[in-house]
CSV table of C-alpha atoms in Angstrom, one decimal:
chain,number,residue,atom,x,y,z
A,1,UNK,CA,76.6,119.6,88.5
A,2,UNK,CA,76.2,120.4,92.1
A,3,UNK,CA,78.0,117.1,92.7
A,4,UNK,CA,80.9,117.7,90.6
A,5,UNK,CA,81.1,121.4,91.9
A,6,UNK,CA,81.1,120.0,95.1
A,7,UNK,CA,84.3,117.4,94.7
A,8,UNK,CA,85.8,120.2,92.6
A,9,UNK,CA,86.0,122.3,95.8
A,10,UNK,CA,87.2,119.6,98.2
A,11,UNK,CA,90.1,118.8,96.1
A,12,UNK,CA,91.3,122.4,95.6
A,13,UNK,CA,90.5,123.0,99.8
A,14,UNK,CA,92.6,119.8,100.5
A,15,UNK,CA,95.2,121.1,97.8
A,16,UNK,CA,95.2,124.6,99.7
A,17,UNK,CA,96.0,122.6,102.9
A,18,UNK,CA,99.0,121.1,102.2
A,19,UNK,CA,100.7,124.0,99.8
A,20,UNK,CA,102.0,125.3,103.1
A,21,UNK,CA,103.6,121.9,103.9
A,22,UNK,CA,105.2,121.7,100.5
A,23,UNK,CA,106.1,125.7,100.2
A,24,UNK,CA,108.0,125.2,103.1
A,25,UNK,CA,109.7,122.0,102.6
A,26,UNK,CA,110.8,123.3,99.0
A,27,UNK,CA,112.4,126.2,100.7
A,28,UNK,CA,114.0,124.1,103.4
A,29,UNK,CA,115.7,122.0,101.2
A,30,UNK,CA,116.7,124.8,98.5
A,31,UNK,CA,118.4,126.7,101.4
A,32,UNK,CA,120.3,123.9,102.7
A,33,UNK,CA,121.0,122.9,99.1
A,34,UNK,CA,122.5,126.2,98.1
A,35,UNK,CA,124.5,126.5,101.7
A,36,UNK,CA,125.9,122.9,100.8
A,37,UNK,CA,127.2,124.3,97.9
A,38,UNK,CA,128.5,127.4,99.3
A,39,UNK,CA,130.4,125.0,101.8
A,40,UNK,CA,131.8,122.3,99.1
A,41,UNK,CA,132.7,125.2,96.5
A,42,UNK,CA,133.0,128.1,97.1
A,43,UNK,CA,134.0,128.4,100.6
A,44,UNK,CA,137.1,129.1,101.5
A,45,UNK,CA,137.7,132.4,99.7
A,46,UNK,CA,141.0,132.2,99.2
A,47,UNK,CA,142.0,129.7,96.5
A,48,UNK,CA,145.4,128.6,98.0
A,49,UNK,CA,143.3,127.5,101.3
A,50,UNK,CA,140.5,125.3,99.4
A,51,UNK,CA,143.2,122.3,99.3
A,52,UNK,CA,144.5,122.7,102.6
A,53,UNK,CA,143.5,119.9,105.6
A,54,UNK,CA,142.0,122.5,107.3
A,55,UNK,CA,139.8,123.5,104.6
A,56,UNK,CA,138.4,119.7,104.7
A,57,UNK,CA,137.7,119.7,108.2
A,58,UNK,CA,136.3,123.2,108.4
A,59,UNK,CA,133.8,121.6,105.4
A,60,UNK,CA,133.0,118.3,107.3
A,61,UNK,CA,132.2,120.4,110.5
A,62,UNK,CA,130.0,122.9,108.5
A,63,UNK,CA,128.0,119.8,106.8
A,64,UNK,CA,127.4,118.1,110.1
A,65,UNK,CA,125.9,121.3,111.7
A,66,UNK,CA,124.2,121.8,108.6
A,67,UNK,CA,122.3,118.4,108.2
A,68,UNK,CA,122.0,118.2,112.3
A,69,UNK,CA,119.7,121.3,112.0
A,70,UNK,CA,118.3,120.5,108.7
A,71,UNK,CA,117.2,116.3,110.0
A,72,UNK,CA,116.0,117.9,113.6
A,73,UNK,CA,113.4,120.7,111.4
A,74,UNK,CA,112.2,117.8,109.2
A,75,UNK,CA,111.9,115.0,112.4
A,76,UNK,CA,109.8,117.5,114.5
A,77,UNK,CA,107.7,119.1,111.6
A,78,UNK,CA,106.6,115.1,110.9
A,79,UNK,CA,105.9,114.6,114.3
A,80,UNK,CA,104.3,117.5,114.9
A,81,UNK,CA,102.2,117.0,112.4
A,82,UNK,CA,101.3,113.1,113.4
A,83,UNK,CA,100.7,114.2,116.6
A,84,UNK,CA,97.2,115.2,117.0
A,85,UNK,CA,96.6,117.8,119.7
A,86,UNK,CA,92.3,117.5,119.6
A,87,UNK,CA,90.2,116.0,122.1
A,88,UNK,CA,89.6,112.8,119.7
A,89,UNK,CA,89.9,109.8,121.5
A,90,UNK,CA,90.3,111.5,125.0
A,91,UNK,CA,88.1,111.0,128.1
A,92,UNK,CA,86.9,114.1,129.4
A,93,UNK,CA,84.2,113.2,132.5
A,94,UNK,CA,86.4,111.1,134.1
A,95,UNK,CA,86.0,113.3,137.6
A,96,UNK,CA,83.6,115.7,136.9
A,97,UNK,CA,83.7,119.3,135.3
A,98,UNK,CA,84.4,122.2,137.2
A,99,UNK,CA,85.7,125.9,137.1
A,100,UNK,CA,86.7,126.6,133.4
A,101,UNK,CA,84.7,124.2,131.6
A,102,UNK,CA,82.7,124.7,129.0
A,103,UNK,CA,80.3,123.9,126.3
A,104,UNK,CA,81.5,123.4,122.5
A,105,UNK,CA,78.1,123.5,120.4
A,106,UNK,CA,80.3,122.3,117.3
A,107,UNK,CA,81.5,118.9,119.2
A,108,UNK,CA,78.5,118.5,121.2
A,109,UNK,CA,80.3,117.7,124.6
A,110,UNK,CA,81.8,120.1,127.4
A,111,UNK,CA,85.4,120.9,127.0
A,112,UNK,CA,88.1,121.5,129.9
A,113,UNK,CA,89.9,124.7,130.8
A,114,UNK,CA,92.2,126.1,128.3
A,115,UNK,CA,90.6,124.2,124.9
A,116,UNK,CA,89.1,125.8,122.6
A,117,UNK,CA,87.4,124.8,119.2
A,118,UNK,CA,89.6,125.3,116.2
A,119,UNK,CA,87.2,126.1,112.9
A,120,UNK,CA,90.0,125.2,110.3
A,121,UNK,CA,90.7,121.8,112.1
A,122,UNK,CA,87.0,121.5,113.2
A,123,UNK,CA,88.0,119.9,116.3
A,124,UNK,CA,88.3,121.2,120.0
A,125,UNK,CA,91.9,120.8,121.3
A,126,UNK,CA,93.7,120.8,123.9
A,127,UNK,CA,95.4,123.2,125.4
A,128,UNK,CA,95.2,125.2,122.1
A,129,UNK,CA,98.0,127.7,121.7
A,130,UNK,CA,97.0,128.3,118.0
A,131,UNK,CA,96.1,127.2,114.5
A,132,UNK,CA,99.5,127.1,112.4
A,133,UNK,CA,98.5,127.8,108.6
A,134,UNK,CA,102.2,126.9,108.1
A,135,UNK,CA,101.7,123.6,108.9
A,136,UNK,CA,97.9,123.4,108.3
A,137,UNK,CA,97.2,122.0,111.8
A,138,UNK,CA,96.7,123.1,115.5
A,139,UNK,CA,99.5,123.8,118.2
A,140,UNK,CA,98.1,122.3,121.4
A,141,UNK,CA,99.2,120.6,124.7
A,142,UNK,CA,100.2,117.4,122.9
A,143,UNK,CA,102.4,118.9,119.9
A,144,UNK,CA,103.6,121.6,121.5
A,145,UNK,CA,107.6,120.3,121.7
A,146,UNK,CA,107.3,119.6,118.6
A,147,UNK,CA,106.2,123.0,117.5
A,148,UNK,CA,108.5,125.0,119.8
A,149,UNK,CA,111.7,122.7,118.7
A,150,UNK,CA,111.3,123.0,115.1
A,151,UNK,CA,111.1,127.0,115.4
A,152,UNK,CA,114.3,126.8,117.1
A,153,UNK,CA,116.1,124.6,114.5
A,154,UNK,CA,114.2,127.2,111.9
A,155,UNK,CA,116.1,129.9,113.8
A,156,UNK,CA,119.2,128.5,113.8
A,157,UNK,CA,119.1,126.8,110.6
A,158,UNK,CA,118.4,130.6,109.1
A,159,UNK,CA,121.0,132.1,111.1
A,160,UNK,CA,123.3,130.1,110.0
A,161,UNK,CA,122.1,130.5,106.0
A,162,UNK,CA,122.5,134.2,106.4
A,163,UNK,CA,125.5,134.2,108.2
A,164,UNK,CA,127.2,131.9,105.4
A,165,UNK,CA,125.0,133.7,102.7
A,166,UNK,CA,127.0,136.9,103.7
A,167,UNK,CA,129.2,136.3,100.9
A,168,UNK,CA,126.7,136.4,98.1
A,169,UNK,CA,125.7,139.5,99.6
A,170,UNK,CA,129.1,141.0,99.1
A,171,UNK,CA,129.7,139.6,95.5
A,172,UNK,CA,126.5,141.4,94.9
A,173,UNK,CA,127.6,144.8,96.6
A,174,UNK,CA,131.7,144.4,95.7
A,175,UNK,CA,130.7,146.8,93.2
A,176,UNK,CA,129.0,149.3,95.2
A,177,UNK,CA,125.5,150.1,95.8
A,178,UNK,CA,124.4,149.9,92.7
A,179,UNK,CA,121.0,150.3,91.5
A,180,UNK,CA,121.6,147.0,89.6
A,181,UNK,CA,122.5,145.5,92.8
A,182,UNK,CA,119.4,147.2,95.0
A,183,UNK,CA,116.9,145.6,92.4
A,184,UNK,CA,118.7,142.4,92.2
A,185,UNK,CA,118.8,142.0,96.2
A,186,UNK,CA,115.5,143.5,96.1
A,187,UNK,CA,112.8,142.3,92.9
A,188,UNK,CA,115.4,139.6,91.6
A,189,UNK,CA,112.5,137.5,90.0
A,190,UNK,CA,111.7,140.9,87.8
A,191,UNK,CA,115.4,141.1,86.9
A,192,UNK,CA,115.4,137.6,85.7
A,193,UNK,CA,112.5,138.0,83.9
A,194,UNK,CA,113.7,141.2,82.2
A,195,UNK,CA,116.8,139.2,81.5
A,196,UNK,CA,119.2,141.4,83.4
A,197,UNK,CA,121.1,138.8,85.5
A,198,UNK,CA,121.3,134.9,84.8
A,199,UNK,CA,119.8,132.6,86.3
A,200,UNK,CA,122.3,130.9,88.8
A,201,UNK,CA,122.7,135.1,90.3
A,202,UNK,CA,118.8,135.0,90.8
A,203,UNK,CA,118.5,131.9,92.2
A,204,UNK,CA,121.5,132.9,94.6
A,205,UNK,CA,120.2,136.3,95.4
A,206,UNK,CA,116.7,135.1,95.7
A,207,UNK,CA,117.7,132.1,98.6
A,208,UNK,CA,119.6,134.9,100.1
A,209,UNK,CA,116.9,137.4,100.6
A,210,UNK,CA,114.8,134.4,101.3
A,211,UNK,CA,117.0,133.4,104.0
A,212,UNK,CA,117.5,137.2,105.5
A,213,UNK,CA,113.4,137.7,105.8
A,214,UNK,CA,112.8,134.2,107.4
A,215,UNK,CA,115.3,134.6,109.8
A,216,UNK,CA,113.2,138.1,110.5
A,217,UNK,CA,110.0,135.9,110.6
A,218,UNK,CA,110.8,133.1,112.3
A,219,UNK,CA,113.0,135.0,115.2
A,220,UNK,CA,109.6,137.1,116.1
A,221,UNK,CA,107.8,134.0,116.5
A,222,UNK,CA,110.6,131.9,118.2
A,223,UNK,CA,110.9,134.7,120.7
A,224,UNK,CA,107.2,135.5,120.8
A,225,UNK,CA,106.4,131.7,122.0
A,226,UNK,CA,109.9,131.9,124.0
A,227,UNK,CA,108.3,134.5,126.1
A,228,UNK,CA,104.7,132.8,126.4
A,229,UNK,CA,106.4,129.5,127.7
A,230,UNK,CA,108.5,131.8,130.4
A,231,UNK,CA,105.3,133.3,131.2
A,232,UNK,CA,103.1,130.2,131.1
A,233,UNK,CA,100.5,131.3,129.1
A,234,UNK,CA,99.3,130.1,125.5
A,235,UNK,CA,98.9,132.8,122.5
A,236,UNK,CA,95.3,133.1,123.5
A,237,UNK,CA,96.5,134.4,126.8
A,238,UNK,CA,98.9,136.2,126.5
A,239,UNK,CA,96.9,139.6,126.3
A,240,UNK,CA,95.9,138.7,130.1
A,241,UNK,CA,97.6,140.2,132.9
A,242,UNK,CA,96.9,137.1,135.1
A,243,UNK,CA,98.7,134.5,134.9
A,244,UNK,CA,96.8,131.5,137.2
A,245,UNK,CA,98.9,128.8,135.1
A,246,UNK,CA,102.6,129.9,135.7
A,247,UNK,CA,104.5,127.9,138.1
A,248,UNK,CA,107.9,129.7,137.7
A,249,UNK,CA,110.3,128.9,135.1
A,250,UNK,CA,111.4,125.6,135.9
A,251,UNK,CA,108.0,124.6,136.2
A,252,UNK,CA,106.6,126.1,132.9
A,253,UNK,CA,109.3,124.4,130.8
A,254,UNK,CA,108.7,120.9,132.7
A,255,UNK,CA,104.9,120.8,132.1
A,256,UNK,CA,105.4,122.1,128.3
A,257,UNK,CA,108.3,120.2,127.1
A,258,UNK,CA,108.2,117.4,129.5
A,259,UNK,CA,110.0,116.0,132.2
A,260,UNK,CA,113.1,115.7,130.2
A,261,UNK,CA,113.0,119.1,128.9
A,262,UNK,CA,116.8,119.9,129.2
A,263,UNK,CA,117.5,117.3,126.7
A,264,UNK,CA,114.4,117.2,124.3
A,265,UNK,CA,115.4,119.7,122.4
A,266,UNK,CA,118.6,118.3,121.5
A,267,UNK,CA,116.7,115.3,119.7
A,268,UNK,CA,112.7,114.8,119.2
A,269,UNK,CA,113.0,111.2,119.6
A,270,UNK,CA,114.0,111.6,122.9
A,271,UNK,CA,111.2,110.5,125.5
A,272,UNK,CA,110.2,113.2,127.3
A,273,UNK,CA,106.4,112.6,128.9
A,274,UNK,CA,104.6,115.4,130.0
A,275,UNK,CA,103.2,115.6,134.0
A,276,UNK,CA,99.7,116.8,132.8
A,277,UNK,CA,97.2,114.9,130.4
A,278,UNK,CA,96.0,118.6,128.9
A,279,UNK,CA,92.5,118.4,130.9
A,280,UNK,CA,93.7,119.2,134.7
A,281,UNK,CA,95.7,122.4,135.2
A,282,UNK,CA,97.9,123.1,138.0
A,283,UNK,CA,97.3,126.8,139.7
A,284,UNK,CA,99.6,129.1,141.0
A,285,UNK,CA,99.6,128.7,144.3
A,286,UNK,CA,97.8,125.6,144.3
A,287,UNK,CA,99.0,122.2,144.9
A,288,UNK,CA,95.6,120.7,143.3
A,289,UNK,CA,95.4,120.5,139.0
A,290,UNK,CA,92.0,122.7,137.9
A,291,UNK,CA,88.7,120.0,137.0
């Protein structure tokens, strides 16, 4: 019994750590779904313009931006999460420990400056920023691209939702404000349910609200971690006044997107190595990396 208890509660645990992955990726797709058909349909308003050869190129332009966002969010999510950001597999007494070590009792060995031990990875890692439940993994020195350039395709990618999704929004409200319309916009899975709008009007009004509070979201994190990388710092230190890791801005956005980091963004398979190996730590002021 204890066995099957046991497996019973392994499953469900592995099943809890990847709904987050598939949440999100459902909603991904259903918002750039819905917008694809706001382009090919609906848009332009004016029927006399929707044969025009404007009206085709204003489409393939739309599409294009569209499925640019939507394959750079997908690519860096995948690589994010196949990029493991732990101490696995990396030599840490090559030279000798020294200010800023420490001891993990979990791991067993001593760790370097600016890692910490993650209880929901059960790993130390590198550099840690901070464990993503989104993703169900750890955003550390090695990920950390990754991470940052997939919240600002989420940002964009939203921005640009809401900004098309603008219309439903007035369909909803041509009417007035309504309190039919404030409970659609606001509870529309209880209007469904209750049978007072169909179900193509939910599932519009639903991706539209859903698009309107992730771009809220997602805008406070991508700006939260914008400032952090300006700053230097990680989300574990950005309570301190003392920044002993920030070497300007150039210098922050070179050793946390890489040596490339004016272009990386624009692409995640473009190379773009890091000047640190997440164990020695350059100090303001200092020429020499931290041991």
């Amino acid at each position: 019994m204890t066995s099957f208890a046991s497996k019973m509660f392994c499953r469900v645990e592995r099943l809890c750590h990847h709904l987050p992955v598939v949440l999100n990726t459902f909603l991904v797709f259903s918002i750039t779904g819905e917008v694809s058909y706001l382009v090919l349909v609906e848009a332009p308003l004016e029927a006399e313009q929707k044969k025009t050869e404007w009206s085709a190129w204003w489409k393939v332009v739309h599409l294009l931006a569209q499925y640019f966002m939507l394959g750079n969010i997908c690519w860096n999510a995948l690589l994010f999460l196949r990029t493991s950001p732990s101490i696995k597999g990396v030599f840490l007494g090559g030279e000798g420990m020294g200010q800023g070590w420490r001891y993990c009792y979990t791991c067993e060995t001593h760790t370097p400056p600016r890692c910490s031990h993650c209880y929901d990875c059960k790993v130390c890692v590198l550099r840690r920023d901070h464990h993503c439940v989104f993703f169900g993994q750890c955003v550390g020195f090695r990920n950390y691209r990754f991470f940052l350039s997939c919240l600002l395709f989420m940002w964009s990618g939203l921005l640009y939702a809401t900004l098309m999704n603008a219309e439903v929004f007035i369909v909803i409200l041509k009417e007035g404000v309504t309190v039919h319309s404030v409970l659609l916009l606001l509870i529309p899975w209880i209007m469904l349910v209750s049978g007072q709008v169909s179900a193509r009007a939910f599932a519009f009004a639903f991706i539209a609200d859903t698009c309107v509070v992730g771009f809220l979201l997602v805008s406070a994190f991508f700006f939260f971690h914008l400032f952090l990388l300006f700053r230097g710092q990680t989300t574990r230190e950005w309570y301190s006044s003392r920044r002993p890791y920030s070497l300007g801005l150039l210098g922050n956005l070179r050793h946390a997107l890489g040596v490339r980091w004016y272009l990386c963004w624009l692409c995640p398979l473009i190379p773009s190595p890091l000047p640190g190996d997440g164990i020695n730590f350059q100090v303001t002021g200092s020429l020499e990396p931290t041991r």
